[in-house]
PDB file of N, CA, C and O in Angstrom:
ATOM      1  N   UNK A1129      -4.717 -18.413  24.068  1.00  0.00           N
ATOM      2  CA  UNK A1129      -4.059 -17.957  22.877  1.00  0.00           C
ATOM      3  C   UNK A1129      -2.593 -18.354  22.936  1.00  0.00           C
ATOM      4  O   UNK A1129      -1.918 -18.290  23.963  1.00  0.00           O
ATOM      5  N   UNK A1130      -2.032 -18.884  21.431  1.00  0.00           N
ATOM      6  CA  UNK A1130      -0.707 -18.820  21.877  1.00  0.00           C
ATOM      7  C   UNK A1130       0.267 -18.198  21.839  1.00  0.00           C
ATOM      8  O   UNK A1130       0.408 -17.841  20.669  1.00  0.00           O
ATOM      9  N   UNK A1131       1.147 -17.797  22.507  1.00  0.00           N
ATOM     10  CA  UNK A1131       2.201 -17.123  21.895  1.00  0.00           C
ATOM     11  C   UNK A1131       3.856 -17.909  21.955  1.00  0.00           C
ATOM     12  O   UNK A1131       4.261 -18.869  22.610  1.00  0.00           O
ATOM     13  N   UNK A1132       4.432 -17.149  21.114  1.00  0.00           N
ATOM     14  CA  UNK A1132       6.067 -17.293  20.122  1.00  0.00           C
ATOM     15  C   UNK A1132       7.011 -16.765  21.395  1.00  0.00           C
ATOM     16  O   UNK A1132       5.993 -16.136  21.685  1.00  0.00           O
ATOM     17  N   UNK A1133       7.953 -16.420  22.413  1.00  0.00           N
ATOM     18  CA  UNK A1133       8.696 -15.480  22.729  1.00  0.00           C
ATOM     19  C   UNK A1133       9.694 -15.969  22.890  1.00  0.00           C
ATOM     20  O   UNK A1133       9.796 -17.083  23.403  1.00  0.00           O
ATOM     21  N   UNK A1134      10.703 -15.258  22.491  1.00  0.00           N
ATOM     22  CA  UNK A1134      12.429 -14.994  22.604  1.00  0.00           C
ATOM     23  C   UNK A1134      12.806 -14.788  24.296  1.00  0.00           C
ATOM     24  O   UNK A1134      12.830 -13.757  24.968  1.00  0.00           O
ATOM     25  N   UNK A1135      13.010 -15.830  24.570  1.00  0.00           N
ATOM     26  CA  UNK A1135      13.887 -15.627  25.965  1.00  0.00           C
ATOM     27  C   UNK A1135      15.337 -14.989  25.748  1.00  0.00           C
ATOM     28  O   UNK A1135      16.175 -15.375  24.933  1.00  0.00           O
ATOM     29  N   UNK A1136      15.488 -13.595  26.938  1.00  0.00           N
ATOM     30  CA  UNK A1136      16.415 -13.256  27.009  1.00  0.00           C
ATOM     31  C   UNK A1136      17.448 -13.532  27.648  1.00  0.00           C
ATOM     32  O   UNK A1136      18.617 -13.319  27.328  1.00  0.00           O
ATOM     33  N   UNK A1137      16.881 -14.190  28.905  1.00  0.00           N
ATOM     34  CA  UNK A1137      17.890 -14.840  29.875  1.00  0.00           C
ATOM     35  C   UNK A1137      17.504 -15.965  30.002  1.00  0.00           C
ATOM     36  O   UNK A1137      16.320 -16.174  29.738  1.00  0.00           O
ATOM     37  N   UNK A1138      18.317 -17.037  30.430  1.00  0.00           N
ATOM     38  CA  UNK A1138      17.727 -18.406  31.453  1.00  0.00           C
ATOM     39  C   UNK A1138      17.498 -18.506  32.555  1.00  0.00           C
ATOM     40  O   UNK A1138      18.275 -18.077  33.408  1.00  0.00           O
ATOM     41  N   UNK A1139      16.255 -19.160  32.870  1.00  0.00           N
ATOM     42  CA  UNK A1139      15.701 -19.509  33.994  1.00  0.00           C
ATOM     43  C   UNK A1139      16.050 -19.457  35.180  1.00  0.00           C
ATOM     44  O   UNK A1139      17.141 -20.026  35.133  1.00  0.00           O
ATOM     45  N   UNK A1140      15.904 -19.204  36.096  1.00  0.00           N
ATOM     46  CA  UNK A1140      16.759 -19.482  37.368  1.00  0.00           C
ATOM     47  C   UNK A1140      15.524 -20.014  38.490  1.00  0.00           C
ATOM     48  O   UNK A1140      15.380 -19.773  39.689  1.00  0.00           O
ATOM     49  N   UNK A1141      15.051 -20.499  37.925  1.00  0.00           N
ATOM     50  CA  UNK A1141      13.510 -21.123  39.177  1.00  0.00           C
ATOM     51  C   UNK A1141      12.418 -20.729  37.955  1.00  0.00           C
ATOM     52  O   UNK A1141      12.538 -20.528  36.746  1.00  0.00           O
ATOM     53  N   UNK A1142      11.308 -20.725  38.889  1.00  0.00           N
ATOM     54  CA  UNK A1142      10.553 -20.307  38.475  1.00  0.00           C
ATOM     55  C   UNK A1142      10.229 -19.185  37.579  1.00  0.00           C
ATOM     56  O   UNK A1142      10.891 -18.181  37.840  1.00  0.00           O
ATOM     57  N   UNK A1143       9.272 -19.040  36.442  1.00  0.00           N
ATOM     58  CA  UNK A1143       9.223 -17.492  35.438  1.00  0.00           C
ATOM     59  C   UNK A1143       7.819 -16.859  35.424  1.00  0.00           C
ATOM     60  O   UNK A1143       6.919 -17.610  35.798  1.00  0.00           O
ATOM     61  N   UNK A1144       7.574 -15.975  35.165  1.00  0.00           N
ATOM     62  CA  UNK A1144       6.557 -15.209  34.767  1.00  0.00           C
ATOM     63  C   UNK A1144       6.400 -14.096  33.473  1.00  0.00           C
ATOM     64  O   UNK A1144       7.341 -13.385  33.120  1.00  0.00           O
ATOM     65  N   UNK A1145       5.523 -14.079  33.054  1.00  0.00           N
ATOM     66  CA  UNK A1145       5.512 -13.917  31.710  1.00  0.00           C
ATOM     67  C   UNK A1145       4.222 -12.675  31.833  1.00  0.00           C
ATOM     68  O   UNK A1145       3.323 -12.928  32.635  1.00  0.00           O
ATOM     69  N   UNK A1146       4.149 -11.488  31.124  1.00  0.00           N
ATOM     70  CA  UNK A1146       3.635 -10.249  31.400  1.00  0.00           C
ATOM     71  C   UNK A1146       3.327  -9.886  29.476  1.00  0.00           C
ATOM     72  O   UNK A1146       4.210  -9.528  28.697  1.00  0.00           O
ATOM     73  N   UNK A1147       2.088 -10.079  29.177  1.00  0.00           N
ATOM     74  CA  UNK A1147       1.268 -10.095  27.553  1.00  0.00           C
ATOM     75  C   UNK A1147       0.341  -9.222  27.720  1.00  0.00           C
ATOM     76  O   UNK A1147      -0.522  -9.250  28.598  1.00  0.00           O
ATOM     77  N   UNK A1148       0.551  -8.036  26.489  1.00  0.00           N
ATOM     78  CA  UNK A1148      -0.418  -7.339  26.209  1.00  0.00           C
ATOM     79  C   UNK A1148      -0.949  -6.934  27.312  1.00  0.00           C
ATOM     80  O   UNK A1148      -2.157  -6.977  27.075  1.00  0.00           O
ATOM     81  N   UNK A1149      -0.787  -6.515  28.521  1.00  0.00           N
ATOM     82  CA  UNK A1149      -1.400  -5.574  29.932  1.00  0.00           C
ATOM     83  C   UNK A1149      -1.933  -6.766  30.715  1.00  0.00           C
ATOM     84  O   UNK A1149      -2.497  -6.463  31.766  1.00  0.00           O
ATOM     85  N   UNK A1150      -1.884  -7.749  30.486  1.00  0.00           N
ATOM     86  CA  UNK A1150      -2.275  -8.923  31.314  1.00  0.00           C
ATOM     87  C   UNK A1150      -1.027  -9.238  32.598  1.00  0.00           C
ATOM     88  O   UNK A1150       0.130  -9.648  32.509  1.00  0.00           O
ATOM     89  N   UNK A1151      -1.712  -8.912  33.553  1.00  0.00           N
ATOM     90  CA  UNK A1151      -1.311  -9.176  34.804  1.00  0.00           C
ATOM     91  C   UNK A1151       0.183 -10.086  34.241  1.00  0.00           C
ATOM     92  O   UNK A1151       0.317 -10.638  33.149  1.00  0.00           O
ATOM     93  N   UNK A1152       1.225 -10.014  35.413  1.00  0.00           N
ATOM     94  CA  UNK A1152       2.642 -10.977  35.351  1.00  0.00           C
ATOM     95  C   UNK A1152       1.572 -12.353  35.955  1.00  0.00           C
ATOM     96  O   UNK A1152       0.734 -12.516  36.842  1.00  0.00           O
ATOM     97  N   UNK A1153       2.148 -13.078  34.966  1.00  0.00           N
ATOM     98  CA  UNK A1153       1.645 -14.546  35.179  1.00  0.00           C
ATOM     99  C   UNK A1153       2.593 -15.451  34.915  1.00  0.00           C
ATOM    100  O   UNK A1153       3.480 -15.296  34.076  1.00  0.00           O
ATOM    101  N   UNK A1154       2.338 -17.060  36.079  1.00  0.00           N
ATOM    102  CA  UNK A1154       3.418 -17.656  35.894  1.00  0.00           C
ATOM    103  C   UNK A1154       3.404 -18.482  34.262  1.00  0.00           C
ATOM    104  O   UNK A1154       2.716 -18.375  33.247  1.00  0.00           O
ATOM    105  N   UNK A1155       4.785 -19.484  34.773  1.00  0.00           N
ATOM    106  CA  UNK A1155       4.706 -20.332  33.436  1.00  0.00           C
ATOM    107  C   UNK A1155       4.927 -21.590  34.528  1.00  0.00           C
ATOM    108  O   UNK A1155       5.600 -21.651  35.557  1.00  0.00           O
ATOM    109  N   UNK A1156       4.304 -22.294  34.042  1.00  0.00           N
ATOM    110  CA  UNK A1156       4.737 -23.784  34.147  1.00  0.00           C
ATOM    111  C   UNK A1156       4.614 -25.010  32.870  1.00  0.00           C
ATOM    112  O   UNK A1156       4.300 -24.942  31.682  1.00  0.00           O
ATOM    113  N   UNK A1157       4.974 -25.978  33.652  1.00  0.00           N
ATOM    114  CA  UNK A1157       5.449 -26.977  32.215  1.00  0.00           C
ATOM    115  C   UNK A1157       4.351 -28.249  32.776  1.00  0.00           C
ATOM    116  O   UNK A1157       3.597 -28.117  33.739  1.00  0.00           O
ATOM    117  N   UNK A1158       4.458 -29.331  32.029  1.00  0.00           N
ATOM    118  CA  UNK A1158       3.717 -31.011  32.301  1.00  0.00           C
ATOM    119  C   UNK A1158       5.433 -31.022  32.516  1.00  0.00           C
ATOM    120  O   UNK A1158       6.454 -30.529  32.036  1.00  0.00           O
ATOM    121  N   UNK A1159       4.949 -32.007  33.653  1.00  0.00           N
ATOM    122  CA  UNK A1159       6.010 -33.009  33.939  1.00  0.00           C
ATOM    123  C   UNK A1159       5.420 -34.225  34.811  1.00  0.00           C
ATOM    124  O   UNK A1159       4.413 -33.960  35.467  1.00  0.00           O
ATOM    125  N   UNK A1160       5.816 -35.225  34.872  1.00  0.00           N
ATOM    126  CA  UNK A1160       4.991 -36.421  35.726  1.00  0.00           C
ATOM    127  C   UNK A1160       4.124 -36.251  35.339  1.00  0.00           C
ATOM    128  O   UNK A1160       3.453 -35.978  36.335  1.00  0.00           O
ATOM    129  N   UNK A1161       3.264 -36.163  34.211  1.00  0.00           N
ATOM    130  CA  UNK A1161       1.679 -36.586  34.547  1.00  0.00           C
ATOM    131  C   UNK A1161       0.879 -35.248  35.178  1.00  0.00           C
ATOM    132  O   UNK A1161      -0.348 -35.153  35.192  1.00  0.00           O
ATOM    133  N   UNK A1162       2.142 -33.862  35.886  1.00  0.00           N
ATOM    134  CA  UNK A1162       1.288 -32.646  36.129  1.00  0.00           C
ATOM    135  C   UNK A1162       0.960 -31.361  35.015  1.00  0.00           C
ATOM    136  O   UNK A1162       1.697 -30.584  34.407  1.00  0.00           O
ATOM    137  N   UNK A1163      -0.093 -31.494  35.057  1.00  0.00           N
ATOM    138  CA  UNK A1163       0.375 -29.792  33.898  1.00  0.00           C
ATOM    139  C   UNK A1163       0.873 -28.679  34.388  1.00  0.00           C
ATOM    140  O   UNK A1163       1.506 -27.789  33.820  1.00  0.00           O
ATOM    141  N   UNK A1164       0.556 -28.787  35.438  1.00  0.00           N
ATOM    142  CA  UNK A1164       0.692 -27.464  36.255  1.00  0.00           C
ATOM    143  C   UNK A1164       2.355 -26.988  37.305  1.00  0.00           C
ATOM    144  O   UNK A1164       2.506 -26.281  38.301  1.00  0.00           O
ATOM    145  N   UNK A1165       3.399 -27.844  36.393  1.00  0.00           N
ATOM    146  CA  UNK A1165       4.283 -28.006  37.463  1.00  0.00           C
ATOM    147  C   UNK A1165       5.114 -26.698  37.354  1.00  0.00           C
ATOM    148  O   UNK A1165       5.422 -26.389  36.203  1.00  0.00           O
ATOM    149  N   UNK A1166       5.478 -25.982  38.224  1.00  0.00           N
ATOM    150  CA  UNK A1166       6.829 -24.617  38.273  1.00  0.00           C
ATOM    151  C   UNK A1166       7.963 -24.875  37.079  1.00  0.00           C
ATOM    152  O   UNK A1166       7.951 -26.074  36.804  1.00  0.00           O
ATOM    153  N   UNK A1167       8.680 -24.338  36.491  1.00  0.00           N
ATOM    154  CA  UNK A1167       9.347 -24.365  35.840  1.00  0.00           C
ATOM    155  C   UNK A1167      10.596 -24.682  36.769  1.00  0.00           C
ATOM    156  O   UNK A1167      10.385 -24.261  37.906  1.00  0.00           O
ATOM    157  N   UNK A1168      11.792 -25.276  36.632  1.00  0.00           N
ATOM    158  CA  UNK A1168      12.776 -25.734  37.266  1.00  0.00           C
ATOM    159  C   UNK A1168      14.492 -24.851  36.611  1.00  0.00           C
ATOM    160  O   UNK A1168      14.789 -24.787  35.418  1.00  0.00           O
ATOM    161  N   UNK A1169      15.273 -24.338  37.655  1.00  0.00           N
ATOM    162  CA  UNK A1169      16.386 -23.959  37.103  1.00  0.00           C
ATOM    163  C   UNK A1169      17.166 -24.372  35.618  1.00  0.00           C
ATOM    164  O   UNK A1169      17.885 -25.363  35.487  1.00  0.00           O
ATOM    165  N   UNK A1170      16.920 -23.596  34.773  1.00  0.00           N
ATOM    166  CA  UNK A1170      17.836 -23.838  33.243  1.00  0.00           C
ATOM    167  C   UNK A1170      16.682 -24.487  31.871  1.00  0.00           C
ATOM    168  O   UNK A1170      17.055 -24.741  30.726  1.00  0.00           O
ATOM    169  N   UNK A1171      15.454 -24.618  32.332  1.00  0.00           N
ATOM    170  CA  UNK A1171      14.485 -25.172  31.685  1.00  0.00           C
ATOM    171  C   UNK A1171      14.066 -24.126  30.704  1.00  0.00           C
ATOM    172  O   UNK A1171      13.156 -24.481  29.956  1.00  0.00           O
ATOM    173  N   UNK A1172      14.523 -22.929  30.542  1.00  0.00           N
ATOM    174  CA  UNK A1172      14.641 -22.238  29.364  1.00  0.00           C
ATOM    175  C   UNK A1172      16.104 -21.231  29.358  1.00  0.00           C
ATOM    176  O   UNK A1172      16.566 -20.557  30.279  1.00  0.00           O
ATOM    177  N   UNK A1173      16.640 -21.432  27.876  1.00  0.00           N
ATOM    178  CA  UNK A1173      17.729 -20.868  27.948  1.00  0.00           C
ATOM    179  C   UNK A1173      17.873 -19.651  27.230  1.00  0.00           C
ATOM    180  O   UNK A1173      16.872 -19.232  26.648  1.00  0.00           O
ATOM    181  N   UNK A1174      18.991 -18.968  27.160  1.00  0.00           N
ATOM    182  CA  UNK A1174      19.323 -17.685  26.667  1.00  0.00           C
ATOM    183  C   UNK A1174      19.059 -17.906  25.093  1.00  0.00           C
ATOM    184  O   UNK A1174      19.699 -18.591  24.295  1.00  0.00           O
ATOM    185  N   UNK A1175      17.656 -16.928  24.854  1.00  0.00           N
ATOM    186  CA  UNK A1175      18.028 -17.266  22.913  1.00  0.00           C
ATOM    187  C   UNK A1175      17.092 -18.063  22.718  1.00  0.00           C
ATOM    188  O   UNK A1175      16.921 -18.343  21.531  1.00  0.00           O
ATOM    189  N   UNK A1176      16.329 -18.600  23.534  1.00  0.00           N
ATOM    190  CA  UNK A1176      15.750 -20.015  23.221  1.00  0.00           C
ATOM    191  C   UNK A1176      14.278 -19.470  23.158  1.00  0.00           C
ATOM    192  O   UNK A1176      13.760 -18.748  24.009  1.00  0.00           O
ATOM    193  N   UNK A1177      13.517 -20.073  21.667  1.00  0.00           N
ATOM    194  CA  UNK A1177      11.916 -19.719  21.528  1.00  0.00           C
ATOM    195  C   UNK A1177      11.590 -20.669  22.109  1.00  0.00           C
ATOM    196  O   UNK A1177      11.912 -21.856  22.154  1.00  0.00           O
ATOM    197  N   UNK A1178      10.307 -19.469  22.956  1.00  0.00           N
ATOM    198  CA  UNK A1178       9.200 -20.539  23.920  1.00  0.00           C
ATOM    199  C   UNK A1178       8.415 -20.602  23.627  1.00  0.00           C
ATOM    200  O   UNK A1178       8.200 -19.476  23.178  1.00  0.00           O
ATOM    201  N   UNK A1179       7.163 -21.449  23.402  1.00  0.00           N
ATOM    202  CA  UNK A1179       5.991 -21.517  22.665  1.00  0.00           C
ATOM    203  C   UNK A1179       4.776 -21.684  24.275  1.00  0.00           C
ATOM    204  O   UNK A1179       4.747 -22.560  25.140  1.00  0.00           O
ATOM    205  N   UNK A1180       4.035 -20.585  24.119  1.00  0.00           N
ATOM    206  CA  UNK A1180       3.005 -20.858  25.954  1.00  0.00           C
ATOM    207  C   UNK A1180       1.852 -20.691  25.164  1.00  0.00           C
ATOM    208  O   UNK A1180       1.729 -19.887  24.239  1.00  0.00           O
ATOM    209  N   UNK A1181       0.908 -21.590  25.626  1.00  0.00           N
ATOM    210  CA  UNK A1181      -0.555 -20.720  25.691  1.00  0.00           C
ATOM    211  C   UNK A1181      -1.055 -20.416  27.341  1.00  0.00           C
ATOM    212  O   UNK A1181      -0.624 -20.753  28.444  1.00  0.00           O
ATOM    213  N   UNK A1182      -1.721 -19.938  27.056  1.00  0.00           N
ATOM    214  CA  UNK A1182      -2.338 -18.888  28.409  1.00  0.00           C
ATOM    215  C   UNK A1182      -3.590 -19.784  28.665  1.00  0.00           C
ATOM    216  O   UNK A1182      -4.465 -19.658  27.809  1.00  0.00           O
ATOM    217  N   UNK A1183      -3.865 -20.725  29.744  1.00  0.00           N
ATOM    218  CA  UNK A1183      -5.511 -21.688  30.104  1.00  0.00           C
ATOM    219  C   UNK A1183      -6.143 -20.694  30.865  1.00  0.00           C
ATOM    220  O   UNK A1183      -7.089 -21.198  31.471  1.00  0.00           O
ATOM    221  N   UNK A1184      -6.022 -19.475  31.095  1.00  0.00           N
ATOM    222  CA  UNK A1184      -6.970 -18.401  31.810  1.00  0.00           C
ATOM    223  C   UNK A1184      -6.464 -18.448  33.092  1.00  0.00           C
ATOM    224  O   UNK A1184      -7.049 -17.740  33.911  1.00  0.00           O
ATOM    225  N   UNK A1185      -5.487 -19.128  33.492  1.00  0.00           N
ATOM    226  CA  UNK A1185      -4.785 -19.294  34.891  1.00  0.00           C
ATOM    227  C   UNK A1185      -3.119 -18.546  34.972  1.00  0.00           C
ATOM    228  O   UNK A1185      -2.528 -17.636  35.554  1.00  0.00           O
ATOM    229  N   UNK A1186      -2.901 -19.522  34.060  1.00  0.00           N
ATOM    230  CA  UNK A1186      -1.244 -19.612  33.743  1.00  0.00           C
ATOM    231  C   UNK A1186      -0.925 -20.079  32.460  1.00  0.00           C
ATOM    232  O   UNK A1186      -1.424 -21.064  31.916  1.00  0.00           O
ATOM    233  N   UNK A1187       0.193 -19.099  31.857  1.00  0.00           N
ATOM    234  CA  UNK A1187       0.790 -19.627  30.571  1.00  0.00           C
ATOM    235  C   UNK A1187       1.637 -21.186  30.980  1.00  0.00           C
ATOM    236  O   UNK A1187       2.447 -21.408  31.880  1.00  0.00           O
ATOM    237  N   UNK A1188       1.046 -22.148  29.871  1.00  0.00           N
ATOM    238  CA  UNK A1188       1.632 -23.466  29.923  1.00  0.00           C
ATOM    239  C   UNK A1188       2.501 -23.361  28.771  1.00  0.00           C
ATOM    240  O   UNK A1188       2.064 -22.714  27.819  1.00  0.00           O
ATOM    241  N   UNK A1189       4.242 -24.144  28.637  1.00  0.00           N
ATOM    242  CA  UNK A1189       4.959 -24.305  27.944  1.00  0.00           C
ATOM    243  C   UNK A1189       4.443 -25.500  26.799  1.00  0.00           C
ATOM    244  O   UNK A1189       4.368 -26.665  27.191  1.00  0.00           O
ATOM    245  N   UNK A1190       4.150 -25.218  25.611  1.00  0.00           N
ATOM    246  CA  UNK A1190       4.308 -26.277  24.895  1.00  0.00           C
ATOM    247  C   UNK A1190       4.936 -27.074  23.974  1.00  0.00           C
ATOM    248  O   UNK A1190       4.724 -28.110  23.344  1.00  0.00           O
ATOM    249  N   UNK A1191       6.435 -25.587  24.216  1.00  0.00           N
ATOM    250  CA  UNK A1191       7.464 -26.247  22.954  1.00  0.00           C
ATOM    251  C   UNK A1191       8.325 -27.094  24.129  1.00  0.00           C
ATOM    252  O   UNK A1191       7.995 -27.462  25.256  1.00  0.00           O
ATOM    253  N   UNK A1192       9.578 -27.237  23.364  1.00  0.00           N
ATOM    254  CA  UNK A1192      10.219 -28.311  24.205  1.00  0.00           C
ATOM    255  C   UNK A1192      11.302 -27.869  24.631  1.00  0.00           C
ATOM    256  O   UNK A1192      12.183 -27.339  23.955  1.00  0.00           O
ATOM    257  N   UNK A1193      11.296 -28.143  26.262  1.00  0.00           N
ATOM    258  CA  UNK A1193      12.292 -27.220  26.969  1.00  0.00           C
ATOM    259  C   UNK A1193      13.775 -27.267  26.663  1.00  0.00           C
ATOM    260  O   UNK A1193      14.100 -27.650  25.539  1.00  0.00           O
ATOM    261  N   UNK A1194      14.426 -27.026  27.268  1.00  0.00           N
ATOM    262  CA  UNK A1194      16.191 -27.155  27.764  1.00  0.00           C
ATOM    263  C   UNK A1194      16.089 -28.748  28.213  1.00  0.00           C
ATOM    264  O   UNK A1194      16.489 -29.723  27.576  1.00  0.00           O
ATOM    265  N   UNK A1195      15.616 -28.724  29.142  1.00  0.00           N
ATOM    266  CA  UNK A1195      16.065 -29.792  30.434  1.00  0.00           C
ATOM    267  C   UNK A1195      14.853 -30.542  30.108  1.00  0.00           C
ATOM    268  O   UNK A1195      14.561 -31.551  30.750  1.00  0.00           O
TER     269      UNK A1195
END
């Protein structure tokens, strides 16, 4: 499913993201050719809408980051 959210802060490593009573789960992004890669310092910023869907593992980023 996807969801819309308003980041309050920026990134500082890695994030996790906590929906509707669903366990804290990470986020990661595609980068190189991975889908599955950690999110990297500043790759979402203060203010900034994130667009994730959830693959039953981990929410993947699909809007377009900071960095």
């Amino acid at each position: 499913f996807p969801s819309h959210d308003n980041a309050t802060t920026a990134n500082t490593g890695g994030a996790t993201l906590t929906i509707n009573g669903l366990t804290q789960t990470a986020i990661t992004k595609a980068s190189a050719g991975a889908i599955n890669t950690p999110l990297a310092t500043g790759d979402i910023l203060a203010g900034q809408i994130v667009k994730v869907v959830y693959d039953g593992t981990q929410f993947q980023v699909i809007s377009r980051l900071a960095q």
